[in-house]
Amino acid sequence: SVQESSLTEPAAWRTGAISAAAADADGNGSVSKEEFLAALKEKLGEGGASSKFASLDKSADGKLTKEEYSGGETERKRRKKDK
C-alpha cells in the first residue's frame, strides 16, 4: 500500500504522504507526469498536482528523478521549519 511503501523508503523519496515508489507505477525508477498526477490529483487537485510536478521537474524532461523528487521534500521541510 502507499502508506507501507512510505514507511520503508528514505524520507527524501516522499512528497507529502506519497512515496516515489508508490507513484512510480511502471517501476522504472522515475516518476512521469502522468504517474505523479494519478498519485496526487485526489490530494492536490489536478491543477495543484500539475503545478507541483512542474516545480519539481527542474530538467523539464517530463519525469522526476530521485534528486528532483527529494528536492521537493527538502523544500517542504524548509518551509515547515520557517513557520
CSV table of N, CA and C in Angstrom, one decimal:
chain,number,residue,atom,x,y,z
A,1,SER,N,0.8,-1.2,0.0
A,1,SER,CA,0.0,0.0,0.0
A,1,SER,C,0.9,1.2,0.0
A,2,VAL,N,0.3,2.4,-0.3
A,2,VAL,CA,1.0,3.6,-0.3
A,2,VAL,C,1.7,3.9,1.1
A,3,GLN,N,0.9,3.7,2.1
A,3,GLN,CA,1.5,4.0,3.4
A,3,GLN,C,2.6,3.1,3.8
A,4,GLU,N,2.5,1.8,3.5
A,4,GLU,CA,3.6,0.9,3.7
A,4,GLU,C,4.8,1.2,2.9
A,5,SER,N,4.7,1.6,1.7
A,5,SER,CA,5.8,2.0,0.9
A,5,SER,C,6.5,3.2,1.5
A,6,SER,N,5.7,4.2,1.9
A,6,SER,CA,6.3,5.4,2.5
A,6,SER,C,7.1,5.1,3.7
A,7,LEU,N,6.7,4.1,4.5
A,7,LEU,CA,7.5,3.8,5.7
A,7,LEU,C,8.8,3.1,5.5
A,8,THR,N,8.9,2.4,4.4
A,8,THR,CA,10.1,1.6,4.1
A,8,THR,C,11.1,2.4,3.2
A,9,GLU,N,10.8,3.6,2.8
A,9,GLU,CA,11.7,4.3,1.9
A,9,GLU,C,12.3,5.5,2.7
A,10,PRO,N,13.5,6.0,2.2
A,10,PRO,CA,14.0,7.2,2.8
A,10,PRO,C,13.1,8.3,2.7
A,11,ALA,N,13.1,9.2,3.7
A,11,ALA,CA,12.1,10.3,3.7
A,11,ALA,C,12.3,11.2,2.5
A,12,ALA,N,13.5,11.3,1.9
A,12,ALA,CA,13.7,12.2,0.8
A,12,ALA,C,13.0,11.7,-0.4
A,13,TRP,N,12.5,10.5,-0.5
A,13,TRP,CA,11.7,10.0,-1.6
A,13,TRP,C,10.2,10.2,-1.5
A,14,ARG,N,9.8,11.0,-0.4
A,14,ARG,CA,8.4,11.2,-0.2
A,14,ARG,C,8.0,12.6,-0.5
A,15,THR,N,6.9,12.8,-1.1
A,15,THR,CA,6.3,14.2,-1.3
A,15,THR,C,4.9,14.0,-0.6
A,16,GLY,N,4.8,14.7,0.5
A,16,GLY,CA,3.5,14.5,1.3
A,16,GLY,C,3.5,13.1,1.8
A,17,ALA,N,2.3,12.4,1.6
A,17,ALA,CA,2.2,11.1,2.0
A,17,ALA,C,2.4,10.1,0.9
A,18,ILE,N,2.8,10.5,-0.2
A,18,ILE,CA,3.0,9.6,-1.4
A,18,ILE,C,4.5,9.4,-1.6
A,19,SER,N,5.0,8.2,-1.6
A,19,SER,CA,6.4,7.9,-1.9
A,19,SER,C,6.6,7.9,-3.4
A,20,ALA,N,7.8,8.1,-3.8
A,20,ALA,CA,8.2,8.0,-5.2
A,20,ALA,C,7.9,6.6,-5.7
A,21,ALA,N,8.2,5.5,-4.9
A,21,ALA,CA,7.9,4.2,-5.3
A,21,ALA,C,6.5,3.9,-5.6
A,22,ALA,N,5.6,4.5,-4.7
A,22,ALA,CA,4.2,4.3,-4.9
A,22,ALA,C,3.7,5.1,-6.1
A,23,ALA,N,4.3,6.2,-6.4
A,23,ALA,CA,3.9,7.0,-7.6
A,23,ALA,C,4.5,6.4,-8.8
A,24,ASP,N,5.6,5.7,-8.8
A,24,ASP,CA,6.3,5.1,-9.9
A,24,ASP,C,5.6,3.8,-10.3
A,25,ALA,N,4.4,4.0,-11.0
A,25,ALA,CA,3.6,2.8,-11.3
A,25,ALA,C,4.2,1.8,-12.2
A,26,ASP,N,5.1,2.2,-13.1
A,26,ASP,CA,5.7,1.2,-14.0
A,26,ASP,C,7.1,0.7,-13.5
A,27,GLY,N,7.5,1.2,-12.3
A,27,GLY,CA,8.7,0.7,-11.7
A,27,GLY,C,10.0,1.0,-12.4
A,28,ASN,N,10.1,2.0,-13.2
A,28,ASN,CA,11.3,2.3,-14.0
A,28,ASN,C,12.3,3.2,-13.3
A,29,GLY,N,12.0,3.6,-12.0
A,29,GLY,CA,12.9,4.4,-11.2
A,29,GLY,C,12.7,5.9,-11.3
A,30,SER,N,11.8,6.4,-12.2
A,30,SER,CA,11.5,7.8,-12.2
A,30,SER,C,9.9,7.9,-12.2
A,31,VAL,N,9.5,9.1,-11.9
A,31,VAL,CA,8.0,9.3,-11.9
A,31,VAL,C,7.6,10.3,-13.0
A,32,SER,N,6.8,9.7,-13.9
A,32,SER,CA,6.4,10.5,-15.1
A,32,SER,C,5.3,11.5,-14.6
A,33,LYS,N,5.0,12.5,-15.4
A,33,LYS,CA,3.9,13.4,-15.0
A,33,LYS,C,2.6,12.7,-14.9
A,34,GLU,N,2.3,11.8,-15.8
A,34,GLU,CA,1.1,11.0,-15.7
A,34,GLU,C,1.0,10.2,-14.4
A,35,GLU,N,2.1,9.6,-14.0
A,35,GLU,CA,2.1,8.8,-12.7
A,35,GLU,C,1.9,9.8,-11.5
A,36,PHE,N,2.6,10.9,-11.6
A,36,PHE,CA,2.5,11.9,-10.5
A,36,PHE,C,1.1,12.4,-10.4
A,37,LEU,N,0.5,12.8,-11.5
A,37,LEU,CA,-0.9,13.3,-11.4
A,37,LEU,C,-1.9,12.2,-10.9
A,38,ALA,N,-1.7,11.0,-11.4
A,38,ALA,CA,-2.5,9.9,-10.9
A,38,ALA,C,-2.4,9.7,-9.4
A,39,ALA,N,-1.2,9.8,-8.9
A,39,ALA,CA,-1.0,9.6,-7.4
A,39,ALA,C,-1.4,10.8,-6.6
A,40,LEU,N,-1.4,12.0,-7.1
A,40,LEU,CA,-1.6,13.2,-6.2
A,40,LEU,C,-2.8,14.0,-6.6
A,41,LYS,N,-3.5,13.7,-7.7
A,41,LYS,CA,-4.6,14.6,-8.1
A,41,LYS,C,-5.7,14.6,-7.1
A,42,GLU,N,-5.9,13.5,-6.4
A,42,GLU,CA,-7.0,13.5,-5.4
A,42,GLU,C,-6.6,14.4,-4.2
A,43,LYS,N,-5.4,14.4,-3.8
A,43,LYS,CA,-4.9,15.1,-2.7
A,43,LYS,C,-4.8,16.6,-3.0
A,44,LEU,N,-4.2,16.9,-4.2
A,44,LEU,CA,-3.9,18.3,-4.5
A,44,LEU,C,-4.8,18.9,-5.6
A,45,GLY,N,-5.7,18.1,-6.2
A,45,GLY,CA,-6.5,18.6,-7.3
A,45,GLY,C,-5.6,18.5,-8.6
A,46,GLU,N,-6.2,18.4,-9.7
A,46,GLU,CA,-5.3,18.2,-11.0
A,46,GLU,C,-4.4,19.4,-11.2
A,47,GLY,N,-5.0,20.6,-11.0
A,47,GLY,CA,-4.2,21.8,-11.2
A,47,GLY,C,-3.0,21.9,-10.2
A,48,GLY,N,-3.3,21.6,-9.0
A,48,GLY,CA,-2.3,21.7,-7.9
A,48,GLY,C,-1.2,20.6,-8.2
A,49,ALA,N,-1.6,19.4,-8.6
A,49,ALA,CA,-0.7,18.3,-8.8
A,49,ALA,C,0.2,18.7,-10.0
A,50,SER,N,-0.4,19.3,-11.1
A,50,SER,CA,0.3,19.6,-12.3
A,50,SER,C,1.3,20.8,-11.9
A,51,SER,N,0.9,21.7,-11.1
A,51,SER,CA,1.8,22.8,-10.8
A,51,SER,C,3.0,22.3,-9.9
A,52,LYS,N,2.7,21.4,-9.0
A,52,LYS,CA,3.7,20.8,-8.1
A,52,LYS,C,4.7,20.0,-9.0
A,53,PHE,N,4.2,19.2,-9.9
A,53,PHE,CA,5.1,18.5,-10.8
A,53,PHE,C,6.0,19.4,-11.6
A,54,ALA,N,5.5,20.5,-12.1
A,54,ALA,CA,6.3,21.5,-12.9
A,54,ALA,C,7.4,22.1,-12.0
A,55,SER,N,7.0,22.4,-10.7
A,55,SER,CA,8.0,23.0,-9.9
A,55,SER,C,9.1,22.0,-9.5
A,56,LEU,N,8.8,20.7,-9.4
A,56,LEU,CA,9.8,19.7,-9.1
A,56,LEU,C,10.7,19.3,-10.3
A,57,ASP,N,10.1,19.3,-11.5
A,57,ASP,CA,10.8,18.8,-12.7
A,57,ASP,C,11.8,19.9,-13.2
A,58,LYS,N,12.9,20.0,-12.5
A,58,LYS,CA,13.9,21.1,-12.8
A,58,LYS,C,14.5,20.9,-14.2
A,59,SER,N,14.6,19.7,-14.7
A,59,SER,CA,15.2,19.4,-16.0
A,59,SER,C,14.1,19.6,-17.2
A,60,ALA,N,12.9,19.7,-16.8
A,60,ALA,CA,11.8,19.9,-17.7
A,60,ALA,C,11.7,18.8,-18.8
A,61,ASP,N,12.0,17.6,-18.3
A,61,ASP,CA,12.0,16.4,-19.2
A,61,ASP,C,10.8,15.5,-19.1
A,62,GLY,N,9.8,16.0,-18.2
A,62,GLY,CA,8.6,15.2,-18.1
A,62,GLY,C,8.6,14.1,-17.2
A,63,LYS,N,9.7,14.0,-16.4
A,63,LYS,CA,9.8,12.9,-15.4
A,63,LYS,C,10.6,13.4,-14.2
A,64,LEU,N,10.3,12.8,-13.0
A,64,LEU,CA,11.1,13.2,-11.8
A,64,LEU,C,12.1,12.1,-11.5
A,65,THR,N,13.3,12.6,-11.3
A,65,THR,CA,14.4,11.7,-10.8
A,65,THR,C,14.4,11.7,-9.3
A,66,LYS,N,15.2,10.8,-8.7
A,66,LYS,CA,15.3,10.8,-7.3
A,66,LYS,C,15.7,12.1,-6.7
A,67,GLU,N,16.6,12.8,-7.4
A,67,GLU,CA,17.1,14.1,-7.0
A,67,GLU,C,16.1,15.1,-7.0
A,68,GLU,N,15.3,15.2,-8.1
A,68,GLU,CA,14.2,16.1,-8.2
A,68,GLU,C,13.1,15.9,-7.2
A,69,TYR,N,12.8,14.6,-7.0
A,69,TYR,CA,11.7,14.3,-6.0
A,69,TYR,C,12.2,14.6,-4.6
A,70,SER,N,13.4,14.3,-4.3
A,70,SER,CA,14.0,14.6,-3.0
A,70,SER,C,14.1,16.1,-2.8
A,71,GLY,N,14.3,16.9,-3.8
A,71,GLY,CA,14.3,18.3,-3.7
A,71,GLY,C,13.0,18.9,-3.2
A,72,GLY,N,11.9,18.3,-3.6
A,72,GLY,CA,10.6,18.7,-3.1
A,72,GLY,C,10.4,18.4,-1.7
A,73,GLU,N,11.0,17.3,-1.2
A,73,GLU,CA,10.9,17.0,0.2
A,73,GLU,C,11.7,18.0,1.0
A,74,THR,N,12.9,18.3,0.5
A,74,THR,CA,13.8,19.3,1.2
A,74,THR,C,13.1,20.6,1.3
A,75,GLU,N,12.5,21.1,0.2
A,75,GLU,CA,11.8,22.4,0.2
A,75,GLU,C,10.6,22.4,1.2
A,76,ARG,N,9.9,21.3,1.2
A,76,ARG,CA,8.7,21.2,2.1
A,76,ARG,C,9.2,21.3,3.6
A,77,LYS,N,10.3,20.6,3.9
A,77,LYS,CA,10.8,20.6,5.3
A,77,LYS,C,11.3,22.0,5.6
A,78,ARG,N,11.9,22.7,4.7
A,78,ARG,CA,12.4,24.1,4.9
A,78,ARG,C,11.3,25.0,5.2
A,79,ARG,N,10.2,25.0,4.4
A,79,ARG,CA,9.0,25.8,4.7
A,79,ARG,C,8.4,25.5,6.0
A,80,LYS,N,8.3,24.3,6.4
A,80,LYS,CA,7.7,23.9,7.6
A,80,LYS,C,8.5,24.4,8.8
A,81,LYS,N,9.8,24.3,8.7
A,81,LYS,CA,10.7,24.8,9.7
A,81,LYS,C,10.6,26.3,9.9
A,82,ASP,N,10.4,27.1,8.8
A,82,ASP,CA,10.4,28.5,8.8
A,82,ASP,C,9.1,29.1,9.4
A,83,LYS,N,8.1,28.2,9.5
A,83,LYS,CA,6.8,28.7,10.1
A,83,LYS,C,6.8,29.0,11.5
